[in-house]
PDB file of C-alpha atoms in Angstrom:
ATOM      1  CA  UNK A   8      41.990 -69.081  59.060  1.00  0.00           C
ATOM      2  CA  UNK A   9      44.317 -67.592  61.685  1.00  0.00           C
ATOM      3  CA  UNK A  10      46.761 -66.672  58.916  1.00  0.00           C
ATOM      4  CA  UNK A  11      43.990 -64.804  57.091  1.00  0.00           C
ATOM      5  CA  UNK A  12      43.020 -62.862  60.228  1.00  0.00           C
ATOM      6  CA  UNK A  13      46.588 -62.044  61.294  1.00  0.00           C
ATOM      7  CA  UNK A  14      46.712 -58.726  59.410  1.00  0.00           C
ATOM      8  CA  UNK A  15      43.302 -57.760  60.843  1.00  0.00           C
ATOM      9  CA  UNK A  16      44.536 -58.379  64.393  1.00  0.00           C
ATOM     10  CA  UNK A  17      47.890 -56.689  63.684  1.00  0.00           C
ATOM     11  CA  UNK A  18      46.399 -53.399  62.451  1.00  0.00           C
ATOM     12  CA  UNK A  19      43.855 -53.328  65.267  1.00  0.00           C
ATOM     13  CA  UNK A  20      46.369 -54.049  68.048  1.00  0.00           C
ATOM     14  CA  UNK A  21      48.842 -51.552  66.559  1.00  0.00           C
ATOM     15  CA  UNK A  22      46.248 -48.789  66.855  1.00  0.00           C
ATOM     16  CA  UNK A  23      45.442 -49.706  70.445  1.00  0.00           C
ATOM     17  CA  UNK A  24      49.126 -49.842  71.445  1.00  0.00           C
ATOM     18  CA  UNK A  25      49.855 -46.531  69.708  1.00  0.00           C
ATOM     19  CA  UNK A  26      47.281 -44.796  71.911  1.00  0.00           C
ATOM     20  CA  UNK A  27      48.555 -46.483  75.067  1.00  0.00           C
ATOM     21  CA  UNK A  28      52.080 -45.288  74.177  1.00  0.00           C
ATOM     22  CA  UNK A  29      50.676 -41.826  73.352  1.00  0.00           C
ATOM     23  CA  UNK A  30      51.988 -41.954  69.795  1.00  0.00           C
ATOM     24  CA  UNK A  31      48.491 -41.213  68.473  1.00  0.00           C
ATOM     25  CA  UNK A  32      45.341 -39.947  70.193  1.00  0.00           C
ATOM     26  CA  UNK A  33      41.632 -39.681  69.375  1.00  0.00           C
ATOM     27  CA  UNK A  34      42.237 -36.551  67.281  1.00  0.00           C
ATOM     28  CA  UNK A  35      44.599 -38.528  65.081  1.00  0.00           C
ATOM     29  CA  UNK A  36      41.918 -41.178  64.665  1.00  0.00           C
ATOM     30  CA  UNK A  37      39.400 -38.494  63.663  1.00  0.00           C
ATOM     31  CA  UNK A  38      41.752 -37.364  60.884  1.00  0.00           C
ATOM     32  CA  UNK A  39      42.142 -40.927  59.643  1.00  0.00           C
ATOM     33  CA  UNK A  40      38.376 -41.466  59.687  1.00  0.00           C
ATOM     34  CA  UNK A  41      37.799 -38.282  57.663  1.00  0.00           C
ATOM     35  CA  UNK A  42      40.301 -39.468  55.055  1.00  0.00           C
ATOM     36  CA  UNK A  43      38.533 -42.835  54.915  1.00  0.00           C
ATOM     37  CA  UNK A  44      35.031 -41.380  54.561  1.00  0.00           C
ATOM     38  CA  UNK A  45      35.841 -38.683  52.004  1.00  0.00           C
ATOM     39  CA  UNK A  46      38.489 -40.389  49.850  1.00  0.00           C
ATOM     40  CA  UNK A  47      39.381 -44.042  50.510  1.00  0.00           C
ATOM     41  CA  UNK A  48      35.867 -45.393  51.163  1.00  0.00           C
ATOM     42  CA  UNK A  49      34.317 -43.838  48.006  1.00  0.00           C
ATOM     43  CA  UNK A  50      37.231 -45.156  45.917  1.00  0.00           C
ATOM     44  CA  UNK A  51      36.709 -48.633  47.361  1.00  0.00           C
ATOM     45  CA  UNK A  52      32.988 -48.477  46.589  1.00  0.00           C
ATOM     46  CA  UNK A  53      33.476 -47.362  42.968  1.00  0.00           C
ATOM     47  CA  UNK A  54      36.152 -49.965  42.242  1.00  0.00           C
ATOM     48  CA  UNK A  55      34.261 -52.906  43.730  1.00  0.00           C
ATOM     49  CA  UNK A  56      30.835 -52.001  42.322  1.00  0.00           C
ATOM     50  CA  UNK A  57      32.378 -51.636  38.862  1.00  0.00           C
ATOM     51  CA  UNK A  58      33.512 -55.265  38.936  1.00  0.00           C
ATOM     52  CA  UNK A  59      30.574 -56.615  40.941  1.00  0.00           C
ATOM     53  CA  UNK A  60      28.401 -59.192  39.198  1.00  0.00           C
ATOM     54  CA  UNK A  61      24.977 -58.191  40.513  1.00  0.00           C
ATOM     55  CA  UNK A  62      22.647 -61.175  40.609  1.00  0.00           C
ATOM     56  CA  UNK A  63      18.933 -61.137  41.256  1.00  0.00           C
ATOM     57  CA  UNK A  64      19.550 -63.164  44.399  1.00  0.00           C
ATOM     58  CA  UNK A  65      21.642 -60.310  45.811  1.00  0.00           C
ATOM     59  CA  UNK A  66      18.419 -58.311  46.187  1.00  0.00           C
ATOM     60  CA  UNK A  67      17.341 -60.993  48.646  1.00  0.00           C
ATOM     61  CA  UNK A  68      20.599 -60.465  50.539  1.00  0.00           C
ATOM     62  CA  UNK A  69      19.881 -56.734  50.892  1.00  0.00           C
ATOM     63  CA  UNK A  70      16.305 -57.485  51.971  1.00  0.00           C
ATOM     64  CA  UNK A  71      17.673 -60.041  54.426  1.00  0.00           C
ATOM     65  CA  UNK A  72      19.879 -57.356  55.967  1.00  0.00           C
ATOM     66  CA  UNK A  73      16.850 -55.145  56.646  1.00  0.00           C
ATOM     67  CA  UNK A  74      14.872 -58.059  58.096  1.00  0.00           C
ATOM     68  CA  UNK A  75      17.764 -58.972  60.407  1.00  0.00           C
ATOM     69  CA  UNK A  76      17.901 -55.424  61.761  1.00  0.00           C
ATOM     70  CA  UNK A  77      14.135 -55.249  62.308  1.00  0.00           C
ATOM     71  CA  UNK A  78      14.194 -58.639  64.039  1.00  0.00           C
ATOM     72  CA  UNK A  79      17.147 -57.544  66.198  1.00  0.00           C
ATOM     73  CA  UNK A  80      15.284 -54.408  67.285  1.00  0.00           C
ATOM     74  CA  UNK A  81      12.247 -56.485  68.284  1.00  0.00           C
ATOM     75  CA  UNK A  82      14.318 -59.078  70.182  1.00  0.00           C
ATOM     76  CA  UNK A  83      16.437 -56.471  71.983  1.00  0.00           C
ATOM     77  CA  UNK A  84      13.313 -54.545  73.003  1.00  0.00           C
ATOM     78  CA  UNK A  85      11.730 -57.682  74.480  1.00  0.00           C
ATOM     79  CA  UNK A  86      14.934 -58.736  76.249  1.00  0.00           C
ATOM     80  CA  UNK A  87      15.485 -55.202  77.541  1.00  0.00           C
ATOM     81  CA  UNK A  88      11.992 -55.071  78.988  1.00  0.00           C
ATOM     82  CA  UNK A  89      12.510 -58.456  80.650  1.00  0.00           C
ATOM     83  CA  UNK A  90      15.731 -57.061  82.148  1.00  0.00           C
ATOM     84  CA  UNK A  91      13.686 -54.079  83.388  1.00  0.00           C
ATOM     85  CA  UNK A  92      15.983 -51.524  81.778  1.00  0.00           C
ATOM     86  CA  UNK A  93      14.945 -47.894  82.085  1.00  0.00           C
ATOM     87  CA  UNK A  94      13.937 -46.049  78.903  1.00  0.00           C
ATOM     88  CA  UNK A  95      17.357 -44.423  78.367  1.00  0.00           C
ATOM     89  CA  UNK A  96      19.270 -47.676  78.734  1.00  0.00           C
ATOM     90  CA  UNK A  97      16.687 -49.653  76.759  1.00  0.00           C
ATOM     91  CA  UNK A  98      17.021 -47.367  73.731  1.00  0.00           C
ATOM     92  CA  UNK A  99      20.816 -47.617  73.946  1.00  0.00           C
ATOM     93  CA  UNK A 100      20.541 -51.383  74.337  1.00  0.00           C
ATOM     94  CA  UNK A 101      18.405 -51.629  71.182  1.00  0.00           C
ATOM     95  CA  UNK A 102      20.821 -49.473  69.176  1.00  0.00           C
ATOM     96  CA  UNK A 103      23.894 -51.491  70.117  1.00  0.00           C
ATOM     97  CA  UNK A 104      22.204 -54.894  69.676  1.00  0.00           C
ATOM     98  CA  UNK A 105      20.732 -54.070  66.254  1.00  0.00           C
ATOM     99  CA  UNK A 106      23.347 -52.251  64.146  1.00  0.00           C
ATOM    100  CA  UNK A 107      26.694 -53.811  63.256  1.00  0.00           C
ATOM    101  CA  UNK A 108      30.153 -52.506  62.426  1.00  0.00           C
ATOM    102  CA  UNK A 109      29.800 -53.607  58.786  1.00  0.00           C
ATOM    103  CA  UNK A 110      32.403 -51.311  57.242  1.00  0.00           C
ATOM    104  CA  UNK A 111      35.327 -50.423  59.517  1.00  0.00           C
ATOM    105  CA  UNK A 112      35.519 -53.973  60.870  1.00  0.00           C
ATOM    106  CA  UNK A 113      33.365 -55.824  58.337  1.00  0.00           C
ATOM    107  CA  UNK A 114      35.539 -55.020  55.318  1.00  0.00           C
ATOM    108  CA  UNK A 115      38.762 -56.393  56.867  1.00  0.00           C
ATOM    109  CA  UNK A 116      36.951 -59.599  57.849  1.00  0.00           C
ATOM    110  CA  UNK A 117      35.507 -59.912  54.343  1.00  0.00           C
ATOM    111  CA  UNK A 118      38.930 -59.555  52.744  1.00  0.00           C
ATOM    112  CA  UNK A 119      40.547 -61.964  55.194  1.00  0.00           C
ATOM    113  CA  UNK A 120      37.875 -64.688  55.020  1.00  0.00           C
ATOM    114  CA  UNK A 121      36.415 -64.360  51.495  1.00  0.00           C
ATOM    115  CA  UNK A 122      38.867 -62.236  49.529  1.00  0.00           C
ATOM    116  CA  UNK A 123      37.948 -59.461  47.088  1.00  0.00           C
ATOM    117  CA  UNK A 124      34.770 -61.226  45.917  1.00  0.00           C
ATOM    118  CA  UNK A 125      33.265 -61.028  49.396  1.00  0.00           C
ATOM    119  CA  UNK A 126      34.413 -57.427  49.784  1.00  0.00           C
ATOM    120  CA  UNK A 127      32.553 -56.390  46.603  1.00  0.00           C
ATOM    121  CA  UNK A 128      29.246 -57.622  47.969  1.00  0.00           C
ATOM    122  CA  UNK A 129      30.007 -56.113  51.373  1.00  0.00           C
ATOM    123  CA  UNK A 130      30.501 -52.533  50.151  1.00  0.00           C
ATOM    124  CA  UNK A 131      27.011 -52.524  48.600  1.00  0.00           C
ATOM    125  CA  UNK A 132      25.464 -54.320  51.593  1.00  0.00           C
ATOM    126  CA  UNK A 133      27.071 -51.809  53.948  1.00  0.00           C
ATOM    127  CA  UNK A 134      25.444 -48.848  52.223  1.00  0.00           C
ATOM    128  CA  UNK A 135      22.001 -50.289  51.437  1.00  0.00           C
ATOM    129  CA  UNK A 136      21.453 -52.680  54.355  1.00  0.00           C
ATOM    130  CA  UNK A 137      23.463 -51.059  57.143  1.00  0.00           C
ATOM    131  CA  UNK A 138      24.095 -47.332  56.681  1.00  0.00           C
ATOM    132  CA  UNK A 139      20.640 -46.669  55.221  1.00  0.00           C
ATOM    133  CA  UNK A 140      18.754 -48.520  58.002  1.00  0.00           C
ATOM    134  CA  UNK A 141      20.739 -46.867  60.807  1.00  0.00           C
ATOM    135  CA  UNK A 142      20.124 -43.473  59.200  1.00  0.00           C
ATOM    136  CA  UNK A 143      16.370 -44.006  58.841  1.00  0.00           C
ATOM    137  CA  UNK A 144      15.509 -46.137  61.899  1.00  0.00           C
ATOM    138  CA  UNK A 145      17.865 -44.904  64.630  1.00  0.00           C
ATOM    139  CA  UNK A 146      16.147 -41.486  65.061  1.00  0.00           C
ATOM    140  CA  UNK A 147      12.968 -43.270  66.213  1.00  0.00           C
ATOM    141  CA  UNK A 148      14.899 -45.433  68.694  1.00  0.00           C
ATOM    142  CA  UNK A 149      16.860 -42.447  70.013  1.00  0.00           C
ATOM    143  CA  UNK A 150      13.739 -40.317  70.406  1.00  0.00           C
ATOM    144  CA  UNK A 151      12.136 -43.197  72.329  1.00  0.00           C
ATOM    145  CA  UNK A 152      14.993 -43.001  74.821  1.00  0.00           C
ATOM    146  CA  UNK A 153      14.711 -39.256  75.302  1.00  0.00           C
ATOM    147  CA  UNK A 154      12.144 -37.690  77.584  1.00  0.00           C
ATOM    148  CA  UNK A 155      11.619 -34.380  75.785  1.00  0.00           C
ATOM    149  CA  UNK A 156      13.963 -33.733  72.867  1.00  0.00           C
ATOM    150  CA  UNK A 157      13.075 -35.467  69.618  1.00  0.00           C
ATOM    151  CA  UNK A 158      15.534 -36.568  66.977  1.00  0.00           C
ATOM    152  CA  UNK A 159      14.426 -36.104  63.384  1.00  0.00           C
ATOM    153  CA  UNK A 160      15.560 -37.965  60.288  1.00  0.00           C
ATOM    154  CA  UNK A 161      18.166 -35.902  58.446  1.00  0.00           C
ATOM    155  CA  UNK A 162      17.657 -37.006  54.842  1.00  0.00           C
ATOM    156  CA  UNK A 163      20.336 -34.552  53.715  1.00  0.00           C
ATOM    157  CA  UNK A 164      22.985 -36.439  55.698  1.00  0.00           C
ATOM    158  CA  UNK A 165      21.953 -39.689  54.024  1.00  0.00           C
ATOM    159  CA  UNK A 166      22.074 -38.448  50.431  1.00  0.00           C
ATOM    160  CA  UNK A 167      25.252 -36.384  50.931  1.00  0.00           C
ATOM    161  CA  UNK A 168      27.266 -39.124  52.669  1.00  0.00           C
ATOM    162  CA  UNK A 169      30.334 -39.521  50.372  1.00  0.00           C
ATOM    163  CA  UNK A 170      30.288 -43.366  50.130  1.00  0.00           C
ATOM    164  CA  UNK A 171      26.551 -43.267  49.360  1.00  0.00           C
ATOM    165  CA  UNK A 172      27.138 -40.741  46.554  1.00  0.00           C
ATOM    166  CA  UNK A 173      29.964 -42.968  45.310  1.00  0.00           C
ATOM    167  CA  UNK A 174      27.613 -45.966  45.314  1.00  0.00           C
ATOM    168  CA  UNK A 175      25.048 -44.172  43.155  1.00  0.00           C
ATOM    169  CA  UNK A 176      27.755 -42.908  40.820  1.00  0.00           C
ATOM    170  CA  UNK A 177      29.337 -46.355  40.551  1.00  0.00           C
ATOM    171  CA  UNK A 178      26.070 -47.881  39.320  1.00  0.00           C
ATOM    172  CA  UNK A 179      25.735 -45.097  36.729  1.00  0.00           C
ATOM    173  CA  UNK A 180      29.203 -45.708  35.249  1.00  0.00           C
ATOM    174  CA  UNK A 181      29.158 -49.491  35.619  1.00  0.00           C
ATOM    175  CA  UNK A 182      28.640 -50.098  31.887  1.00  0.00           C
ATOM    176  CA  UNK A 183      31.073 -47.382  30.777  1.00  0.00           C
ATOM    177  CA  UNK A 184      34.621 -48.349  29.841  1.00  0.00           C
ATOM    178  CA  UNK A 185      37.116 -47.024  32.388  1.00  0.00           C
ATOM    179  CA  UNK A 186      40.886 -47.319  31.742  1.00  0.00           C
ATOM    180  CA  UNK A 187      42.687 -49.911  33.820  1.00  0.00           C
ATOM    181  CA  UNK A 188      45.142 -47.369  35.232  1.00  0.00           C
ATOM    182  CA  UNK A 189      42.199 -45.386  36.685  1.00  0.00           C
ATOM    183  CA  UNK A 190      40.649 -48.499  38.222  1.00  0.00           C
ATOM    184  CA  UNK A 191      44.043 -49.582  39.534  1.00  0.00           C
ATOM    185  CA  UNK A 192      44.528 -46.209  41.209  1.00  0.00           C
ATOM    186  CA  UNK A 193      41.045 -46.404  42.752  1.00  0.00           C
ATOM    187  CA  UNK A 194      41.849 -49.871  44.071  1.00  0.00           C
ATOM    188  CA  UNK A 195      45.138 -48.676  45.575  1.00  0.00           C
ATOM    189  CA  UNK A 196      43.399 -45.770  47.307  1.00  0.00           C
ATOM    190  CA  UNK A 197      40.435 -47.901  48.372  1.00  0.00           C
ATOM    191  CA  UNK A 198      42.523 -50.631  49.955  1.00  0.00           C
ATOM    192  CA  UNK A 199      43.864 -48.140  52.499  1.00  0.00           C
ATOM    193  CA  UNK A 200      40.430 -48.392  54.152  1.00  0.00           C
ATOM    194  CA  UNK A 201      41.310 -51.757  55.693  1.00  0.00           C
ATOM    195  CA  UNK A 202      44.467 -50.885  57.678  1.00  0.00           C
ATOM    196  CA  UNK A 203      43.430 -47.299  58.472  1.00  0.00           C
ATOM    197  CA  UNK A 204      39.955 -48.291  59.675  1.00  0.00           C
ATOM    198  CA  UNK A 205      41.298 -51.001  61.972  1.00  0.00           C
ATOM    199  CA  UNK A 206      44.063 -48.730  63.214  1.00  0.00           C
ATOM    200  CA  UNK A 207      41.598 -45.925  64.027  1.00  0.00           C
ATOM    201  CA  UNK A 208      39.229 -48.347  65.796  1.00  0.00           C
ATOM    202  CA  UNK A 209      42.179 -49.590  67.864  1.00  0.00           C
ATOM    203  CA  UNK A 210      43.067 -46.012  68.828  1.00  0.00           C
ATOM    204  CA  UNK A 211      39.516 -45.346  70.030  1.00  0.00           C
ATOM    205  CA  UNK A 212      39.123 -48.613  71.939  1.00  0.00           C
ATOM    206  CA  UNK A 213      38.656 -48.197  75.686  1.00  0.00           C
ATOM    207  CA  UNK A 214      37.575 -50.638  78.391  1.00  0.00           C
ATOM    208  CA  UNK A 215      36.375 -48.187  81.022  1.00  0.00           C
ATOM    209  CA  UNK A 216      33.163 -48.988  82.879  1.00  0.00           C
ATOM    210  CA  UNK A 217      33.120 -52.563  81.519  1.00  0.00           C
ATOM    211  CA  UNK A 218      32.913 -54.263  84.927  1.00  0.00           C
ATOM    212  CA  UNK A 219      29.967 -52.152  86.064  1.00  0.00           C
ATOM    213  CA  UNK A 220      27.932 -52.969  82.933  1.00  0.00           C
ATOM    214  CA  UNK A 221      28.970 -56.554  82.246  1.00  0.00           C
ATOM    215  CA  UNK A 222      25.440 -57.969  82.452  1.00  0.00           C
ATOM    216  CA  UNK A 223      24.063 -55.514  79.890  1.00  0.00           C
ATOM    217  CA  UNK A 224      27.112 -55.887  77.631  1.00  0.00           C
ATOM    218  CA  UNK A 225      26.830 -59.684  77.612  1.00  0.00           C
ATOM    219  CA  UNK A 226      23.168 -59.391  76.655  1.00  0.00           C
ATOM    220  CA  UNK A 227      23.982 -57.000  73.774  1.00  0.00           C
ATOM    221  CA  UNK A 228      26.794 -59.213  72.464  1.00  0.00           C
ATOM    222  CA  UNK A 229      24.708 -62.385  72.804  1.00  0.00           C
ATOM    223  CA  UNK A 230      21.880 -60.947  70.702  1.00  0.00           C
ATOM    224  CA  UNK A 231      23.995 -59.129  68.105  1.00  0.00           C
ATOM    225  CA  UNK A 232      26.801 -61.640  67.535  1.00  0.00           C
ATOM    226  CA  UNK A 233      25.357 -65.030  68.473  1.00  0.00           C
ATOM    227  CA  UNK A 234      21.558 -65.351  68.655  1.00  0.00           C
ATOM    228  CA  UNK A 235      20.620 -63.431  65.499  1.00  0.00           C
ATOM    229  CA  UNK A 236      23.394 -64.842  63.235  1.00  0.00           C
ATOM    230  CA  UNK A 237      22.752 -68.419  64.375  1.00  0.00           C
ATOM    231  CA  UNK A 238      18.999 -68.115  63.816  1.00  0.00           C
ATOM    232  CA  UNK A 239      19.672 -66.586  60.390  1.00  0.00           C
ATOM    233  CA  UNK A 240      21.906 -69.482  59.364  1.00  0.00           C
ATOM    234  CA  UNK A 241      19.253 -71.954  60.516  1.00  0.00           C
ATOM    235  CA  UNK A 242      16.599 -70.134  58.457  1.00  0.00           C
ATOM    236  CA  UNK A 243      18.869 -70.231  55.385  1.00  0.00           C
ATOM    237  CA  UNK A 244      19.361 -73.949  56.010  1.00  0.00           C
ATOM    238  CA  UNK A 245      15.608 -74.548  56.186  1.00  0.00           C
ATOM    239  CA  UNK A 246      15.157 -72.767  52.842  1.00  0.00           C
ATOM    240  CA  UNK A 247      18.045 -74.762  51.294  1.00  0.00           C
ATOM    241  CA  UNK A 248      20.147 -71.698  50.533  1.00  0.00           C
ATOM    242  CA  UNK A 249      23.619 -72.542  49.209  1.00  0.00           C
ATOM    243  CA  UNK A 250      26.731 -71.134  50.870  1.00  0.00           C
ATOM    244  CA  UNK A 251      27.578 -68.860  47.932  1.00  0.00           C
ATOM    245  CA  UNK A 252      29.965 -65.934  48.306  1.00  0.00           C
ATOM    246  CA  UNK A 253      27.120 -63.424  48.534  1.00  0.00           C
ATOM    247  CA  UNK A 254      25.423 -65.305  51.392  1.00  0.00           C
ATOM    248  CA  UNK A 255      28.712 -65.911  53.223  1.00  0.00           C
ATOM    249  CA  UNK A 256      29.409 -62.189  52.883  1.00  0.00           C
ATOM    250  CA  UNK A 257      25.932 -61.551  54.303  1.00  0.00           C
ATOM    251  CA  UNK A 258      26.608 -63.798  57.321  1.00  0.00           C
ATOM    252  CA  UNK A 259      29.880 -62.005  58.038  1.00  0.00           C
ATOM    253  CA  UNK A 260      28.163 -58.617  57.905  1.00  0.00           C
ATOM    254  CA  UNK A 261      25.296 -59.531  60.254  1.00  0.00           C
ATOM    255  CA  UNK A 262      27.761 -61.176  62.667  1.00  0.00           C
ATOM    256  CA  UNK A 263      29.688 -57.946  63.184  1.00  0.00           C
ATOM    257  CA  UNK A 264      29.992 -56.434  66.673  1.00  0.00           C
ATOM    258  CA  UNK A 265      28.004 -53.302  67.624  1.00  0.00           C
ATOM    259  CA  UNK A 266      28.424 -50.359  65.258  1.00  0.00           C
ATOM    260  CA  UNK A 267      30.788 -47.509  66.137  1.00  0.00           C
ATOM    261  CA  UNK A 268      28.409 -45.028  64.469  1.00  0.00           C
ATOM    262  CA  UNK A 269      25.539 -46.336  66.612  1.00  0.00           C
ATOM    263  CA  UNK A 270      27.572 -45.664  69.759  1.00  0.00           C
ATOM    264  CA  UNK A 271      28.300 -42.122  68.545  1.00  0.00           C
ATOM    265  CA  UNK A 272      24.578 -41.546  67.931  1.00  0.00           C
ATOM    266  CA  UNK A 273      23.750 -42.854  71.417  1.00  0.00           C
ATOM    267  CA  UNK A 274      26.317 -40.536  72.999  1.00  0.00           C
ATOM    268  CA  UNK A 275      25.176 -37.594  70.901  1.00  0.00           C
ATOM    269  CA  UNK A 276      21.577 -38.156  72.006  1.00  0.00           C
ATOM    270  CA  UNK A 277      22.629 -38.077  75.666  1.00  0.00           C
ATOM    271  CA  UNK A 278      21.714 -41.706  76.344  1.00  0.00           C
ATOM    272  CA  UNK A 279      23.760 -44.516  77.952  1.00  0.00           C
ATOM    273  CA  UNK A 280      27.366 -43.656  77.005  1.00  0.00           C
ATOM    274  CA  UNK A 281      28.980 -46.403  79.106  1.00  0.00           C
ATOM    275  CA  UNK A 282      26.901 -49.188  77.568  1.00  0.00           C
ATOM    276  CA  UNK A 283      27.534 -47.891  74.041  1.00  0.00           C
ATOM    277  CA  UNK A 284      31.308 -47.541  74.344  1.00  0.00           C
ATOM    278  CA  UNK A 285      31.821 -50.754  76.323  1.00  0.00           C
ATOM    279  CA  UNK A 286      29.689 -52.819  73.903  1.00  0.00           C
ATOM    280  CA  UNK A 287      31.788 -51.656  70.963  1.00  0.00           C
ATOM    281  CA  UNK A 288      35.072 -52.429  72.731  1.00  0.00           C
ATOM    282  CA  UNK A 289      34.158 -55.876  74.023  1.00  0.00           C
ATOM    283  CA  UNK A 290      32.379 -56.752  70.777  1.00  0.00           C
ATOM    284  CA  UNK A 291      35.481 -56.076  68.706  1.00  0.00           C
ATOM    285  CA  UNK A 292      37.591 -58.400  70.839  1.00  0.00           C
ATOM    286  CA  UNK A 293      35.008 -61.206  70.800  1.00  0.00           C
ATOM    287  CA  UNK A 294      34.489 -60.869  67.031  1.00  0.00           C
ATOM    288  CA  UNK A 295      37.898 -62.428  66.361  1.00  0.00           C
ATOM    289  CA  UNK A 296      36.401 -65.670  67.682  1.00  0.00           C
ATOM    290  CA  UNK A 297      32.704 -65.483  66.795  1.00  0.00           C
ATOM    291  CA  UNK A 298      32.926 -64.255  63.178  1.00  0.00           C
ATOM    292  CA  UNK A 299      35.262 -67.012  61.909  1.00  0.00           C
ATOM    293  CA  UNK A 300      33.133 -69.487  63.880  1.00  0.00           C
ATOM    294  CA  UNK A 301      29.958 -68.295  62.123  1.00  0.00           C
ATOM    295  CA  UNK A 302      31.637 -68.619  58.716  1.00  0.00           C
ATOM    296  CA  UNK A 303      32.795 -72.138  59.590  1.00  0.00           C
ATOM    297  CA  UNK A 304      29.284 -73.146  60.728  1.00  0.00           C
ATOM    298  CA  UNK A 305      27.697 -71.648  57.597  1.00  0.00           C
ATOM    299  CA  UNK A 306      30.083 -73.384  55.205  1.00  0.00           C
ATOM    300  CA  UNK A 307      29.508 -76.749  56.862  1.00  0.00           C
ATOM    301  CA  UNK A 308      25.739 -76.417  57.278  1.00  0.00           C
ATOM    302  CA  UNK A 309      24.594 -74.857  53.999  1.00  0.00           C
TER     303      UNK A 309
END
């Protein structure tokens, strides 16, 4: 398993070192992210959806993703209240403990642990059970954390997000014959998502303010990356669900560390910046241990 994750670690560490050596900065990462979102990510979605064998059971996987997020919001709210967090920190706590980094970090893990089959399920899961929920639910959480300003749901941003448009288009052309050289080119472009995403995340990784917020960070990580995935695996075990590729892909996605986009939304709403940024940074590091562990547990239990 270490051999499979080596490239993931290599790209990530390379990005972090490049910033420390001042070879690249956050502006460089922004350029890479724009390329990913507008070109590489849509190509990856179209290629993988075209070859994806959509089973009826996969609908349950998408539904499961929504249920996991709703459950995570409820658990994080209860835990946050028990910790007596103020409203601003509580809303930030709920955001970081509920939404996972299912694309920029999830895709590399999928490819490393399950190969292309897992990646094909992940690109659809990411759009329908990760991006869509964070787009529709996060405004309510953010507005809860704000005293006066309210955050509305921007439906236009959801329907005009390039990977989401690519997803809809991919389903429309799924039964149309597309030449192999076109699909091969889409695959080549799409596979740049993996190294560029990890590299850009490494560039943006910072560990400032970690010591001051360790208690809150540990609570976020414990809920997002341990408690919820473990309970989910146990529920799947009770219902005698087999460890098929689609369900293993699902476990990887819900085991992801806190979402980078969620941290950006928290910062943009003027909430707890330090908790958001620190949770993302620490979560990424810990994921190299917890995600393979969750896959190992799932394979041996289901």
